[in-house]
Coordinates of C-alpha atoms in Angstrom, one line a residue:
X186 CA 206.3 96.2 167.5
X187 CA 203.4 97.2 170.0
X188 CA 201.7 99.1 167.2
X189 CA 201.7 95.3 164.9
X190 CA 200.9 93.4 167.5
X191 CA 197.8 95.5 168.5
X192 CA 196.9 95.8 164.5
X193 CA 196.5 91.6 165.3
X194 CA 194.1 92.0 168.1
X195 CA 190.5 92.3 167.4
X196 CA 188.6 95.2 168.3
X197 CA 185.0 95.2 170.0
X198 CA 181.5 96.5 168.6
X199 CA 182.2 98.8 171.4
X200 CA 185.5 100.7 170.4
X201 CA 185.4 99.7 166.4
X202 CA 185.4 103.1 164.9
X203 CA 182.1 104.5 164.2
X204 CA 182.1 103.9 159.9
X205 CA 179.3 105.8 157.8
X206 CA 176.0 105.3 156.3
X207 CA 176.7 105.3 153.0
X208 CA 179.1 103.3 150.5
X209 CA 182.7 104.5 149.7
X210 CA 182.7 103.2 146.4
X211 CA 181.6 105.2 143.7
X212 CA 179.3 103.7 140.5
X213 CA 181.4 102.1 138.6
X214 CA 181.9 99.2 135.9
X215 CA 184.3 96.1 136.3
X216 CA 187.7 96.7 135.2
X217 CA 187.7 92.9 133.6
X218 CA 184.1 92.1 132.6
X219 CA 183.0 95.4 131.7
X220 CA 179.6 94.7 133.9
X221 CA 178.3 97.2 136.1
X222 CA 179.9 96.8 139.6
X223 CA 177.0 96.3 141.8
X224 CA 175.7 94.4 144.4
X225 CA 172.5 92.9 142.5
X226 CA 172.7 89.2 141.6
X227 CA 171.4 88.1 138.2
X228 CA 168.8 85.0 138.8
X229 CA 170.6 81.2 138.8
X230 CA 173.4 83.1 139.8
X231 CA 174.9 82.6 143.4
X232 CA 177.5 84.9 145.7
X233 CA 180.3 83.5 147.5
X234 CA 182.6 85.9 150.2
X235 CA 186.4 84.6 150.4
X236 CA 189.2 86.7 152.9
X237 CA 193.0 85.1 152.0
X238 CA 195.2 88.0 152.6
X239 CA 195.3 91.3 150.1
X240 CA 192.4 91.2 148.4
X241 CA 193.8 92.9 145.2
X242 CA 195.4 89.2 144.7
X243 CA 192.5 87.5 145.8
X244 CA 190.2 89.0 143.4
X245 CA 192.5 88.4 140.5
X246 CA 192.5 84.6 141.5
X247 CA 188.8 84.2 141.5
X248 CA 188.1 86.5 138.1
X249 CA 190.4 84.3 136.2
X250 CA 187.7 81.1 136.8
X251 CA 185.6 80.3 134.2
X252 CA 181.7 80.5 135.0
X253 CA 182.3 83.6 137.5
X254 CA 180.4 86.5 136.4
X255 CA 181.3 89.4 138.6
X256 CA 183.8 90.5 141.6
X257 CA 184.2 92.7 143.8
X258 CA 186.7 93.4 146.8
X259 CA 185.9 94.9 150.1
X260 CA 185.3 94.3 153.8
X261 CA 183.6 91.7 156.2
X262 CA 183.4 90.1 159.4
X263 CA 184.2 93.5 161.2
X264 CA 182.0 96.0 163.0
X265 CA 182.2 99.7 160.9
X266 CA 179.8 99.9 158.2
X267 CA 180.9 101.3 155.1
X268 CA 184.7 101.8 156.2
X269 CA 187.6 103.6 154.1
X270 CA 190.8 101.5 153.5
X271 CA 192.5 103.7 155.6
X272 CA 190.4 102.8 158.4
X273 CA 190.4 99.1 158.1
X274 CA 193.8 99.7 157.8
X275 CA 194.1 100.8 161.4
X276 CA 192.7 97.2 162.9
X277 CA 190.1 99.3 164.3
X278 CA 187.3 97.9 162.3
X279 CA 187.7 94.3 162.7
X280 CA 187.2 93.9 159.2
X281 CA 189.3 91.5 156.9
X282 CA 189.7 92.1 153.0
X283 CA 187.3 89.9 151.0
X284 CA 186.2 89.4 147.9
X285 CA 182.7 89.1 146.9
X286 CA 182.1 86.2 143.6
X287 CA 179.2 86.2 141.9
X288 CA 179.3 82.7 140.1
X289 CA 176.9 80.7 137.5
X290 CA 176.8 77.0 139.4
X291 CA 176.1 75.2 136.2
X292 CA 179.6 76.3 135.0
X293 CA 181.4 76.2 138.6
X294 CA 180.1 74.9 142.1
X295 CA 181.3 76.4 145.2
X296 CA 183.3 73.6 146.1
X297 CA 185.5 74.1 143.1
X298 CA 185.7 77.7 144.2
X299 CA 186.2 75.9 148.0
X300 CA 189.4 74.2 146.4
X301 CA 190.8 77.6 144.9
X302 CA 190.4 79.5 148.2
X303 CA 192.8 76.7 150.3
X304 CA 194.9 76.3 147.8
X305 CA 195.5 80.0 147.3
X306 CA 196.9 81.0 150.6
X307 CA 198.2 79.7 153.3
X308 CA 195.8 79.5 156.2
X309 CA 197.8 78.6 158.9
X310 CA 199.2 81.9 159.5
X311 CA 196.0 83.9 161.9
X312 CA 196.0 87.4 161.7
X313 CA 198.5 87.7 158.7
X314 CA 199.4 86.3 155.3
X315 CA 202.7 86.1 154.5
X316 CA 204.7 89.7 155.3
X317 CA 200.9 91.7 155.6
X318 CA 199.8 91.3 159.2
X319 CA 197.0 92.7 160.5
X320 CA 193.4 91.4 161.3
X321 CA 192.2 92.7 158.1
X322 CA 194.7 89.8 156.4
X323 CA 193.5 86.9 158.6
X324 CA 191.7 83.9 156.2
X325 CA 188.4 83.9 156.3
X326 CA 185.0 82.0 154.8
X327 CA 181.8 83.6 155.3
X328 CA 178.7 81.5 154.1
X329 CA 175.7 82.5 152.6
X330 CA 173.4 80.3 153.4
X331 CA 173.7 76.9 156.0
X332 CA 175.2 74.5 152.8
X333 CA 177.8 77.2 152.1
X334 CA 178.4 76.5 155.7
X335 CA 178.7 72.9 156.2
X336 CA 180.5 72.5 153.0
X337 CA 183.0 75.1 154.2
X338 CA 183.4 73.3 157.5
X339 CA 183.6 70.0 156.0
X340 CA 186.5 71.1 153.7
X341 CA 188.4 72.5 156.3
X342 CA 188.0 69.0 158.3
X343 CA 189.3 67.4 155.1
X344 CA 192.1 69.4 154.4
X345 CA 193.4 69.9 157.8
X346 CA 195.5 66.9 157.9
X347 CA 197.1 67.2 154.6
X348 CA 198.5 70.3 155.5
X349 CA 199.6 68.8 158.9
X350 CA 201.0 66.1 156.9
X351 CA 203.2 68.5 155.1
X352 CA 204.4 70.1 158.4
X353 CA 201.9 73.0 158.6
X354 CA 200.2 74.0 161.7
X355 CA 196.3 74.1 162.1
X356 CA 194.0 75.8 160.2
X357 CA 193.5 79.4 161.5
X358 CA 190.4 80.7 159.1
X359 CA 187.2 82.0 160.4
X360 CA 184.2 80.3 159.1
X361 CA 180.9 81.8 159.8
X362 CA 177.8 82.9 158.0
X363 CA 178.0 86.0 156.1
X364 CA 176.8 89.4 157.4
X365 CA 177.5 92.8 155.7
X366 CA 179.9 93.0 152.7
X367 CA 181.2 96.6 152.6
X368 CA 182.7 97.4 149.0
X369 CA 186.0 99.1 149.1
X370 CA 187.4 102.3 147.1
X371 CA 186.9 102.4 143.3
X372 CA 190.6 102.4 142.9
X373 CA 190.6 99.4 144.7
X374 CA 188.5 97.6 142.5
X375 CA 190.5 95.0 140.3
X376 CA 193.4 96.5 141.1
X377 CA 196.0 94.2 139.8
X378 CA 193.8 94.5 136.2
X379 CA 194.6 98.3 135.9
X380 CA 198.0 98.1 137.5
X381 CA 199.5 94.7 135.6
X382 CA 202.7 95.0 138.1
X383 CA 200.8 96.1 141.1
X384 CA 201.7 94.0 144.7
X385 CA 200.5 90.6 144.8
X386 CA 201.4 88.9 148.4
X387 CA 198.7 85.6 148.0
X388 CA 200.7 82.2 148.1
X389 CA 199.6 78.9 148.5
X390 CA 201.0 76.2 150.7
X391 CA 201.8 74.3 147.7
X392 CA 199.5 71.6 149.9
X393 CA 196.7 70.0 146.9
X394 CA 193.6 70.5 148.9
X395 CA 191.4 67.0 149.0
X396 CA 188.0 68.1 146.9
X397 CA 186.6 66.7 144.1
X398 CA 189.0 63.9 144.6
X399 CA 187.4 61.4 146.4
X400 CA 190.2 61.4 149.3

């Protein structure tokens, strides 16, 4: 019990462990696109950075949307550059899972993607998601740019009471603007495409989240 509920306390700049300088993740292509897996974004495109629990769910969710071009799972919002999953695993990088989506926004905006990301989890539940607990499974938005941001805020504001409504409690997610996105293991990547029956913990609240619908 004290070693869970010190995996839910953040860490500090100062005693996050001290990470690397170069990526963990070997050259690679995507698993479901067959696109190299790299961090290069292909002009009109734009990049999105979600965090709803195990990302090998969360990526699967986001690769299945049409007008998405690439994805790619990893770490943010913590302090060790470049960390292995066995040390975000620790809760001594203050890193969550995330997923990075590279998207076309003539096919799909970011407020559709918005509407997948509260719909797909349940982010009520602070530094866990469903039986995974840990900081590195607490919801999370991280915005690219200062529209990302207040489009992000203003859906949380909108879907707030809906879930209240349905007798949740109040949103826990973290919404700030993006900094480092460290990509994870190559085994990691689209996990749940080369292992079909692989763990899959994302749920939804079963709460329809307010976008696009003029509510």
């Amino acid at each position: 019990m004290f070693f869970a509920q010190k995996k839910t306390e953040m860490v500090t700049q100062d005693t996050a462990l001290p990470g690397r300088t170069t990526s963990v993740m070997a050259d690679t292509v995507h698993h479901v696109f067959g696109r190299p897996l790299a961090m290069d974004v292909p002009d009109g495109m734009q990049v999105a950075v979600f965090a709803m629990g195990c990302y090998w769910g969360v990526e699967r969710k986001f690769w299945q949307v049409p007008g998405v071009w690439l994805t790619m799972v990893g770490n943010a919002g913590g302090f060790t550059p470049h960390p292995t999953y066995e040390e975000t695993c620790t809760g001594k990088t203050g890193h969550t899972e995330a997923v990075r989506v590279v998207f076309d926004p003539a096919i799909v905006t970011y407020q559709d993607l918005l509407k997948l990301f509260w719909e797909g989890h349940d982010p009520t539940q602070g530094m866990r998601q469903g039986n995974d607990m840990g900081t590195q499974y607490r919801s999370a938005l991280f915005a690219m740019d200062e529209a990302q941001l207040k489009a992000a805020h203003r859906s949380a504001t909108d879907f707030a009471p809906k879930l209240a409504a349905a007798g949740f409690g109040p949103i826990t997610t973290e919404i700030t603007q993006a900094g480092p996105f460290y990509p994870a293991e190559e085994y990691h990547q689209q996990y749940l495409s080369k292992n079909p029956a692989g763990y899959c913990g994302i749920g939804g609240t079963g709460v329809t989240c307010p976008i696009g619908t003029g509510a």
